[in-house]
Structures are given as structure tokens and as C-alpha cells.
Short mmCIF file of N, CA and C in Angstrom, two decimals:
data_model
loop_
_atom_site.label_atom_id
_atom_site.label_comp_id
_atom_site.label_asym_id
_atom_site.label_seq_id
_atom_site.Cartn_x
_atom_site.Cartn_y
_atom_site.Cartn_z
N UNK P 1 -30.88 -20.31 -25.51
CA UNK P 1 -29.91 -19.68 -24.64
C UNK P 1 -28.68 -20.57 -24.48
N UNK P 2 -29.00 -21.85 -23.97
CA UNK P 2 -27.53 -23.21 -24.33
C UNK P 2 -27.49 -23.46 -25.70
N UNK P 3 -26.31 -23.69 -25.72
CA UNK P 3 -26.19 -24.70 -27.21
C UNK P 3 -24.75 -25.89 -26.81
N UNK P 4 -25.12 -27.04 -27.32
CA UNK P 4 -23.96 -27.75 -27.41
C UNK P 4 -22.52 -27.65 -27.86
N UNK P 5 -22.66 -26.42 -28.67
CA UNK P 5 -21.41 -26.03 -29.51
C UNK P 5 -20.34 -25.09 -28.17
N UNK P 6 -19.00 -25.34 -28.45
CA UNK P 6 -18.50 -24.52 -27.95
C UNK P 6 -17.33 -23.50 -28.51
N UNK P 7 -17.28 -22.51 -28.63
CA UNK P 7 -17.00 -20.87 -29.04
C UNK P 7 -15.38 -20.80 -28.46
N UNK P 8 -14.54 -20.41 -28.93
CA UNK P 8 -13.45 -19.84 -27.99
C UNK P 8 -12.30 -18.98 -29.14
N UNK P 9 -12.40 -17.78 -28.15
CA UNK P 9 -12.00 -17.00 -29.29
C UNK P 9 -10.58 -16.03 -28.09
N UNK P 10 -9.49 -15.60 -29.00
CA UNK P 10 -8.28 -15.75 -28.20
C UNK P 10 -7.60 -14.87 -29.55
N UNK P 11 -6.39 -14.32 -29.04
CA UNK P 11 -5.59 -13.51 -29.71
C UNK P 11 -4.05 -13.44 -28.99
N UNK P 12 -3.25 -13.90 -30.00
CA UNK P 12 -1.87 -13.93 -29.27
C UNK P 12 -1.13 -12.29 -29.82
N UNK P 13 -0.89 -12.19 -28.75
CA UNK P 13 -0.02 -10.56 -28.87
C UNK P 13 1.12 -10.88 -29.15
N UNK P 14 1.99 -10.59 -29.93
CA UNK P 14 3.06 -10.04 -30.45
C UNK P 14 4.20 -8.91 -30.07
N UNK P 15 5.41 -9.17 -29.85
CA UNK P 15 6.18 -7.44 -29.21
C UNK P 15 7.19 -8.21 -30.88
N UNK P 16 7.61 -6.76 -31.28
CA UNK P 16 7.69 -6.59 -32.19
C UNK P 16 9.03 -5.38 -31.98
N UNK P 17 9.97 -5.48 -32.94
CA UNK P 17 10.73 -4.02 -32.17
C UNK P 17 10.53 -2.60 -32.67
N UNK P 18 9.47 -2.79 -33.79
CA UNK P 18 8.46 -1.46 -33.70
C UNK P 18 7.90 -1.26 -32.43
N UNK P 19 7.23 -1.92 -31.55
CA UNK P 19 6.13 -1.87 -30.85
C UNK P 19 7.21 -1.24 -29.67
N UNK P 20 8.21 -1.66 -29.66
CA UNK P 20 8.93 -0.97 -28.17
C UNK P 20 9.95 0.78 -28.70
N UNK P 21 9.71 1.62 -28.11
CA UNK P 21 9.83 3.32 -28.46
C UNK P 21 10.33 4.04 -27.02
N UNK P 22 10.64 4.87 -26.90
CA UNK P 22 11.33 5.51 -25.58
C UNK P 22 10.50 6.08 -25.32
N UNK P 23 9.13 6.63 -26.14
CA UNK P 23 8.27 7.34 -25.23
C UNK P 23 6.82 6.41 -24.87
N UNK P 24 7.12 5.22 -24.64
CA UNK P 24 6.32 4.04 -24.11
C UNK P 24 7.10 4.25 -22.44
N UNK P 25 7.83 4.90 -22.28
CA UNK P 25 8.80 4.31 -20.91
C UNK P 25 9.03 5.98 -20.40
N UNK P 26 8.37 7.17 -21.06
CA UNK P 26 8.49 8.27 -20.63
C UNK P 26 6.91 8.50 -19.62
N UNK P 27 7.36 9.52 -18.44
CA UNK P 27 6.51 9.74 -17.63
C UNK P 27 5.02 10.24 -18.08
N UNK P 28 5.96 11.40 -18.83
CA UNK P 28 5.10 12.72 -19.20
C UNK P 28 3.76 12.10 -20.22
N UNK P 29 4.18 10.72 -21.10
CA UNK P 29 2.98 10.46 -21.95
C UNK P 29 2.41 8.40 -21.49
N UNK P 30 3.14 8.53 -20.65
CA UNK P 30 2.31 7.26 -20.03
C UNK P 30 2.32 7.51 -18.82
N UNK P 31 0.85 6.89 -17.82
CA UNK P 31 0.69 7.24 -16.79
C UNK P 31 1.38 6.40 -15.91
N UNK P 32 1.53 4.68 -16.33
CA UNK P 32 1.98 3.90 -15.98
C UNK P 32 3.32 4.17 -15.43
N UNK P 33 3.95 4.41 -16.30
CA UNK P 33 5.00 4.59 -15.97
C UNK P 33 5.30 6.15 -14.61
N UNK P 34 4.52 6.57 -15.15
CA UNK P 34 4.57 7.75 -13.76
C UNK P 34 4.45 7.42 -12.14
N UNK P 35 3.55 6.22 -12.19
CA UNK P 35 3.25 5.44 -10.93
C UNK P 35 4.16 4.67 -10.79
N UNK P 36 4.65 4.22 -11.77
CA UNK P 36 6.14 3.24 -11.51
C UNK P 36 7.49 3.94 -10.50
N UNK P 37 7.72 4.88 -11.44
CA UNK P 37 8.18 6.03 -10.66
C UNK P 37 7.83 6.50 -9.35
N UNK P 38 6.76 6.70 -9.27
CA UNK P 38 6.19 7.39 -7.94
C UNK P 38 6.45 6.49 -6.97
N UNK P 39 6.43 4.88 -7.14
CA UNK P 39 6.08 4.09 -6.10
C UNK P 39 8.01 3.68 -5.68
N UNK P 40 8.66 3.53 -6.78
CA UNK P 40 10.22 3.35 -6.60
C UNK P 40 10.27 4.40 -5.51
N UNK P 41 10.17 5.59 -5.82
CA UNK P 41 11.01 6.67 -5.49
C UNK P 41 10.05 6.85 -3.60
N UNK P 42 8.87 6.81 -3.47
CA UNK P 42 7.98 6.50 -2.02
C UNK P 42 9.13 5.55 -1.42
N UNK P 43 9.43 4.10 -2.41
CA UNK P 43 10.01 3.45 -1.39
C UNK P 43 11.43 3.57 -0.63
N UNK P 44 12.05 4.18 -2.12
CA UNK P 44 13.21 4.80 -1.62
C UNK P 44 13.84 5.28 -0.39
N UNK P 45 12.69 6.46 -0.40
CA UNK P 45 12.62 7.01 0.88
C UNK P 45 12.01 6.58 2.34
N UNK P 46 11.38 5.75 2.18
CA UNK P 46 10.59 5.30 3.34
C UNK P 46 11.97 3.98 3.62
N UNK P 47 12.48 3.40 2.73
CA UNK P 47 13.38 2.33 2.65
C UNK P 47 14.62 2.77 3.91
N UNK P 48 15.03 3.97 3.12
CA UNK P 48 15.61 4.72 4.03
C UNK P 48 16.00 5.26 5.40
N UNK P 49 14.34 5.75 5.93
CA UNK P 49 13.77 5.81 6.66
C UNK P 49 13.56 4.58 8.02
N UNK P 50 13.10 3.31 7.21
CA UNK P 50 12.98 1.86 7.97
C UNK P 50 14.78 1.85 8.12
N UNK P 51 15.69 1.56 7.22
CA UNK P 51 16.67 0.86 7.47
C UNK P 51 17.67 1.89 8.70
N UNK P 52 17.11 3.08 8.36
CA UNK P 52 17.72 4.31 9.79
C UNK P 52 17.13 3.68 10.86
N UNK P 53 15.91 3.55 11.13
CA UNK P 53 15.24 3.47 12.15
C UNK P 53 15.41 1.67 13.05
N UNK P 54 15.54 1.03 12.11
CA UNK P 54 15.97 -0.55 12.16
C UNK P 54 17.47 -0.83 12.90
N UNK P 55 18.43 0.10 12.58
CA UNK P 55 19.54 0.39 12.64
C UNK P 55 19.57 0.74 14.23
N UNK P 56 19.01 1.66 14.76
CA UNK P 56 19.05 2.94 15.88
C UNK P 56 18.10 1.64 16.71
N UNK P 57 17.28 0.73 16.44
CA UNK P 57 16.75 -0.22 16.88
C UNK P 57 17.67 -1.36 17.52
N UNK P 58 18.38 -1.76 16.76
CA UNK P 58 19.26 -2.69 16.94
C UNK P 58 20.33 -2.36 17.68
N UNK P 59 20.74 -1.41 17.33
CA UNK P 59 22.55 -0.63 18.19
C UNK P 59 21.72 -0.59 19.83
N UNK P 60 20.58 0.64 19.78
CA UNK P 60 20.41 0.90 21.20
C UNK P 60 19.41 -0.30 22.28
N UNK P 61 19.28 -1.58 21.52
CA UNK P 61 18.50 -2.74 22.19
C UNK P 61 19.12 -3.62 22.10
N UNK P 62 18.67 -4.69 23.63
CA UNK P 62 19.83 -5.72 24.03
C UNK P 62 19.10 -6.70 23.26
N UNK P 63 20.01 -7.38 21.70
CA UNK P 63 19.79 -8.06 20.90
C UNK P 63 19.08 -9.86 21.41
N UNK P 64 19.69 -10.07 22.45
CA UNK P 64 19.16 -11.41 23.11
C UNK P 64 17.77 -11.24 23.67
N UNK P 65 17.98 -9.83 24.95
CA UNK P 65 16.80 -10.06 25.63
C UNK P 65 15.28 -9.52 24.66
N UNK P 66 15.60 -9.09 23.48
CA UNK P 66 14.62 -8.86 22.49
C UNK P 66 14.24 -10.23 21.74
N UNK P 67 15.08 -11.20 21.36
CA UNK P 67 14.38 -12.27 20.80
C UNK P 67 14.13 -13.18 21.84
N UNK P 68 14.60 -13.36 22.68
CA UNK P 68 13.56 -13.91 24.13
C UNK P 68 12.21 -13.61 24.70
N UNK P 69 12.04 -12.34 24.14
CA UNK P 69 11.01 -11.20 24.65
C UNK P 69 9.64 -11.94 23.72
N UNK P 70 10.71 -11.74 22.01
CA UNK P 70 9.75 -12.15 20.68
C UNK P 70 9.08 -13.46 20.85
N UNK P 71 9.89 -14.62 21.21
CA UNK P 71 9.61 -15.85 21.56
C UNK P 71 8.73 -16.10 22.31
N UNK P 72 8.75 -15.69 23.53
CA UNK P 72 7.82 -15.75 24.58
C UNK P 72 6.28 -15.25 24.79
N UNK P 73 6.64 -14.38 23.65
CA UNK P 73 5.49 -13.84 23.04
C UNK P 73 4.68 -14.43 21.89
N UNK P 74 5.61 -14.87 21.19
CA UNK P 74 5.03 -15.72 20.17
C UNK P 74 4.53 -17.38 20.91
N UNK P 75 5.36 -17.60 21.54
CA UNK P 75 4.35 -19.06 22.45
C UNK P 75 3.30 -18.64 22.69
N UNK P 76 3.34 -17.74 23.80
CA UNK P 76 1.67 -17.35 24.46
C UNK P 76 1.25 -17.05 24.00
N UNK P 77 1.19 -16.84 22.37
CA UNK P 77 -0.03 -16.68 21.14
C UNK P 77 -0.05 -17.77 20.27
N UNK P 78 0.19 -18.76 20.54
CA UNK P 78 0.03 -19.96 20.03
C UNK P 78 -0.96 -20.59 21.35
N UNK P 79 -0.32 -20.71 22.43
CA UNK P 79 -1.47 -21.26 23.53
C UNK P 79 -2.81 -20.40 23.70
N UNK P 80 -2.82 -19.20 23.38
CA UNK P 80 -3.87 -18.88 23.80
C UNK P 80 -5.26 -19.25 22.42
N UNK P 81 -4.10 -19.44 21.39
CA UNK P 81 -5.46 -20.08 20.19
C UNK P 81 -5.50 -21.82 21.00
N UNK P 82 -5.13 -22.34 21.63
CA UNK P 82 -5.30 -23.64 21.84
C UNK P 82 -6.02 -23.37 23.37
N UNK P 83 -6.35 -22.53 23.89
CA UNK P 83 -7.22 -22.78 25.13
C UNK P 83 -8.86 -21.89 24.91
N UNK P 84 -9.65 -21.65 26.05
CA UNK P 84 -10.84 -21.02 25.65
C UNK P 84 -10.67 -19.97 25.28
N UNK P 85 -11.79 -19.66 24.96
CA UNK P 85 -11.87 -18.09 24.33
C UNK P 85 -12.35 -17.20 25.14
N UNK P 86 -11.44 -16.00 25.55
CA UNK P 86 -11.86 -14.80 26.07
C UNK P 86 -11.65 -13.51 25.76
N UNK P 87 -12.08 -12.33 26.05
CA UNK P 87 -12.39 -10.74 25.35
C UNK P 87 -10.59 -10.71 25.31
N UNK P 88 -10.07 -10.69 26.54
CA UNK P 88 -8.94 -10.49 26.80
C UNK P 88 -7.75 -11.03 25.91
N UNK P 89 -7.99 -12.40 25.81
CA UNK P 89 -7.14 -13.43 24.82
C UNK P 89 -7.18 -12.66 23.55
N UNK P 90 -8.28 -12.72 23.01
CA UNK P 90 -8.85 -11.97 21.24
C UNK P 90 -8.29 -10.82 21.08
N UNK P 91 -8.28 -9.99 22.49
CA UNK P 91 -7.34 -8.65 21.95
C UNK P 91 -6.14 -8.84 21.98
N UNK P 92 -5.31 -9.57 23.03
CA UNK P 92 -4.14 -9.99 22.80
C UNK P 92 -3.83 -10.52 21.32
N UNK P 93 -4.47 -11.23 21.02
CA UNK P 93 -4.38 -12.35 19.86
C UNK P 93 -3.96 -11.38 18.31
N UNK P 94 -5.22 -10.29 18.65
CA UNK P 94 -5.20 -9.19 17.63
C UNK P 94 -4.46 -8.42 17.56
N UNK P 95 -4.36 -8.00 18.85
CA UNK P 95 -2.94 -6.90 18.73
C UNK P 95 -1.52 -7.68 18.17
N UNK P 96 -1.36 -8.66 18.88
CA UNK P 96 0.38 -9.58 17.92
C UNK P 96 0.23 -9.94 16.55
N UNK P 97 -1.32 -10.32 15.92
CA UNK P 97 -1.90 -10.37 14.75
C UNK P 97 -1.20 -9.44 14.32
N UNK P 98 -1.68 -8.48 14.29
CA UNK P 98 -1.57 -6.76 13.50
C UNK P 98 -0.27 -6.41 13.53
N UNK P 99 0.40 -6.53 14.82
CA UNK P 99 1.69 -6.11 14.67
C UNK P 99 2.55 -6.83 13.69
N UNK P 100 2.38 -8.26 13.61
CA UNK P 100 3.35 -9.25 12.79
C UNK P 100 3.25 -9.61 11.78
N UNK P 101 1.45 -9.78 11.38
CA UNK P 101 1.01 -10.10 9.91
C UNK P 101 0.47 -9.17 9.08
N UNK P 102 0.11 -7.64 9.45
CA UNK P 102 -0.42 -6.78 8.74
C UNK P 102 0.56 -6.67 8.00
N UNK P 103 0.22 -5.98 6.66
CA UNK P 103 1.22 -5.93 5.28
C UNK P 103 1.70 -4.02 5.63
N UNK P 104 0.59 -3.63 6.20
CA UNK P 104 1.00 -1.89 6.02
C UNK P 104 1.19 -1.66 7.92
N UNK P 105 0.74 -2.09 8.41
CA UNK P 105 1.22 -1.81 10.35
C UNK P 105 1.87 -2.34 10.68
N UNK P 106 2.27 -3.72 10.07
CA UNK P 106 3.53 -4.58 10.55
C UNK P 106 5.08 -3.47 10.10
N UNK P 107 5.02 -2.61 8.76
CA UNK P 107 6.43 -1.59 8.96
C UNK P 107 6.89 -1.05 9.87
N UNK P 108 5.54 -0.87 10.55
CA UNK P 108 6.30 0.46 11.67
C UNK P 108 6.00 0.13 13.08
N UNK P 109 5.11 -0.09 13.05
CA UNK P 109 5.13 -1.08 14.28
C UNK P 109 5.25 -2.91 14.85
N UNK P 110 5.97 -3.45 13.95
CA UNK P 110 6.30 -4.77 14.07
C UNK P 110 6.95 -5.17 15.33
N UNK P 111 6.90 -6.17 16.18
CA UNK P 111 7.35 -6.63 17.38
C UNK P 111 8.93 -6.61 17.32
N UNK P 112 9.60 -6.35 18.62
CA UNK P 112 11.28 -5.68 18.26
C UNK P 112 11.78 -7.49 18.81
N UNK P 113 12.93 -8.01 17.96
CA UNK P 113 13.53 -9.12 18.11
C UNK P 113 12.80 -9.97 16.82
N UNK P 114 11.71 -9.54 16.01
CA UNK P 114 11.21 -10.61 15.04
C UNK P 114 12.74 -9.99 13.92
N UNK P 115 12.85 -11.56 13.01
CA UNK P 115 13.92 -11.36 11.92
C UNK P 115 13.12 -10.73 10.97
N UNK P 116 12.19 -10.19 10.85
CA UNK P 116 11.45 -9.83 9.97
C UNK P 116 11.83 -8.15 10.07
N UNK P 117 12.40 -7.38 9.37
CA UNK P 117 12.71 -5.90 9.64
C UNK P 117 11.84 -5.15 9.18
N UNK P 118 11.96 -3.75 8.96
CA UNK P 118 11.08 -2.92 8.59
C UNK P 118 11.78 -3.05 7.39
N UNK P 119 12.73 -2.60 6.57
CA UNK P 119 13.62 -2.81 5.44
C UNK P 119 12.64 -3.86 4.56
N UNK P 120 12.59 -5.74 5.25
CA UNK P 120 12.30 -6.50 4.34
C UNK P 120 11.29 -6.39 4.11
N UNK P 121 10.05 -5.87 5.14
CA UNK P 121 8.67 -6.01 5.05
C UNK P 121 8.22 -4.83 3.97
N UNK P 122 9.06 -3.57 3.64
CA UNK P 122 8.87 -2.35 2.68
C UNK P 122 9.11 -3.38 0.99
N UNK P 123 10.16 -4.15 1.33
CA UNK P 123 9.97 -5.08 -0.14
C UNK P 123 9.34 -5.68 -0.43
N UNK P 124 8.96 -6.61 0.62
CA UNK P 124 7.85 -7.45 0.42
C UNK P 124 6.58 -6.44 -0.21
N UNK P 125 6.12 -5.29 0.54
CA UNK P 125 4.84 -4.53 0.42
C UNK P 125 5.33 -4.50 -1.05
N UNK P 126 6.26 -3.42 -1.79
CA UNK P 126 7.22 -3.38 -2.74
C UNK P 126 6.72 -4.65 -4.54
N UNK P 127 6.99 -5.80 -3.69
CA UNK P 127 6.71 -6.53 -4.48
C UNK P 127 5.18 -6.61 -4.71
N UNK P 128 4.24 -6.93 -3.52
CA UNK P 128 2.92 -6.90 -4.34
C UNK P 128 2.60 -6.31 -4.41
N UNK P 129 2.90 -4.85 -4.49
CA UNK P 129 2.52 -3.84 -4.88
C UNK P 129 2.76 -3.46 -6.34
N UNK P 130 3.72 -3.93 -6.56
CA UNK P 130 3.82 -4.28 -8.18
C UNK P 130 3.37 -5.21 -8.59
N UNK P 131 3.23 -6.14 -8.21
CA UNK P 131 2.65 -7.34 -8.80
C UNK P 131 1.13 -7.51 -8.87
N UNK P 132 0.24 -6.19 -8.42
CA UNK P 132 -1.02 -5.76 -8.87
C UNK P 132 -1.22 -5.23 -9.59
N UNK P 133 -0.29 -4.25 -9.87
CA UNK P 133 -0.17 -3.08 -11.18
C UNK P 133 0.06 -3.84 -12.52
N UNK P 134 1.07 -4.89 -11.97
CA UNK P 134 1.07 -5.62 -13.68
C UNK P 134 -0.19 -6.33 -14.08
N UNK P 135 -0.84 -6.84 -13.14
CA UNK P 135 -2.14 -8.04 -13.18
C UNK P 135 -3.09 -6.85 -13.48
N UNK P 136 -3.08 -5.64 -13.06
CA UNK P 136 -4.02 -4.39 -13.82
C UNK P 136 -3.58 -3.75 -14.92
N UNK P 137 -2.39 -4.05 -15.39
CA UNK P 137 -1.67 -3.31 -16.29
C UNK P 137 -2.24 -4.92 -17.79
N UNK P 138 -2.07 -5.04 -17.23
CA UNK P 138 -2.49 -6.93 -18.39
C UNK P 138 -3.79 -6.64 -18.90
N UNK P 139 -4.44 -6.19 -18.04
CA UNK P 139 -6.38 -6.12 -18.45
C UNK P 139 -6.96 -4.63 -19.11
N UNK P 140 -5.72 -3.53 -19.09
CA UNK P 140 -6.26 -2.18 -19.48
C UNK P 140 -6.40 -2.63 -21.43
N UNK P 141 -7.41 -2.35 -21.52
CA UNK P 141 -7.60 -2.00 -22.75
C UNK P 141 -8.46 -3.40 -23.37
N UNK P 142 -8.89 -4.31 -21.89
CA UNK P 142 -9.37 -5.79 -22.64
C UNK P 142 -10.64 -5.52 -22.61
N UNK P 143 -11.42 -6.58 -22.98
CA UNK P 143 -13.05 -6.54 -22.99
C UNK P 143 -13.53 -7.79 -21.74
N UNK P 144 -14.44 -7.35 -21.17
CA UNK P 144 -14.17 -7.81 -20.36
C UNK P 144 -15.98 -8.73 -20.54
N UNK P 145 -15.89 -9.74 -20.66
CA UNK P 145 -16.96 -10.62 -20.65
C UNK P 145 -17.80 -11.39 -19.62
#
């Protein structure tokens, strides 16, 4: 079942300008690309959507007393991980959790005065959201050992 010998077997791919064609990049005969699409055009609109809503956020709220608000909030969730632990603290703790670090609840409900907008947090999602598709897009068609 061991052996001392060791095996390694590998294949370098090649792009070639045969290998690249316009219907590699059409919807209708790659799926990939249909989801590519789908996910641009979701963000588009939701992009939209955040930067309206971000906007109507900012004009109708008093810009100071919101990052005073953020601050003060963000201390007393730093002290409360540095003192004991109670039911009360943990939900506090969780709820500013969720609002600030979730990747999909932090859009729409993120704390008002963080520099963090709904706009940047749709790119951010944006980016690794592509940046899974390629790391799944790399492995379609491999063998998997």
C-alpha cells in the first residue's frame, strides 16, 4: 500500500488563439457565462437600489450625531467582550456582530454613521462572489483525487 517512490503527475494548459471563439463568451451555449451575467446585472440593480437608499440616508440624517452614535456603540462592544459574560451582553454583542460583519445582513441593515455603505459592502459581496465562481470554474472538468 506505501512505497518509497514518489509519483507526480501535472499538465500545463495552454490558451492558444484557436482556443478563444465568441461563442465561449455567449450566454445561450455556456452556462457560465449566463451566471456571469445574471450576477452583474442582480448587482446592478440592487447597486442602485443601496446607493438610492444610502443617499436618502445621508441627506435626511444628522451626519455627526450618527458617527457619535456609531462610536459609542462600537466602544460598548469592545467593553462588553472585556467584562463578564451575560444573556444580555451576547445578544447585544450579536446583534452589532450581524449588523456590521455579516457579508449578506450587513447591506441592508448595517449600523447608520459606519463608513462602510451599502454601495461598498454590494462590491465587496460582488467580489467574492466572483472569486468563488472562478475557484469553481478552475476545477469543472478536473479529476478529482
Amino acid at each position: 500500500a506505501f512505497s518509497s517512490e514518489m509519483e507526480f503527475e501535472f499538465e500545463i494548459n495552454t490558451i492558444s488563439a484557436e482556443s478563444l471563439s465568441l461563442a465561449a463568451f455567449s450566454p445561450a451555449s455556456n452556462p457560465v457565462m449566463l451566471l456571469v451575467f445574471l450576477m452583474i446585472s442582480i448587482f446592478l440593480v440592487s447597486y442602485s437600489v443601496a446607493f438610492y437608499r444610502d443617499y436618502q440616508r445621508f441627506v435626511a440624517a444628522n451626519r455627526s450625531a450618527d458617527l457619535s452614535e456609531f462610536w459609542k456603540t462600537m466602544n460598548l462592544m469592545r467593553f462588553y467582550r472585556s467584562r463578564s459574560r451575560t444573556m444580555e451582553r451576547f445578544v447585544a454583542s450579536s446583534k452589532w456582530a450581524l449588523r456590521r460583519k455579516h457579508t449578506w445582513f450587513s447591506i441592508i441593515y448595517h449600523p447608520s454613521g459606519d463608513f462602510m455603505t451599502s454601495g461598498k459592502r454590494l462590491i465587496l459581496l460582488l467580489v467574492l462572489l466572483f472569486n468563488s465562481s472562478v475557484v469553481c470554474a478552475l476545477f469543472v472538468g478536473t479529476e478529482q483525487r
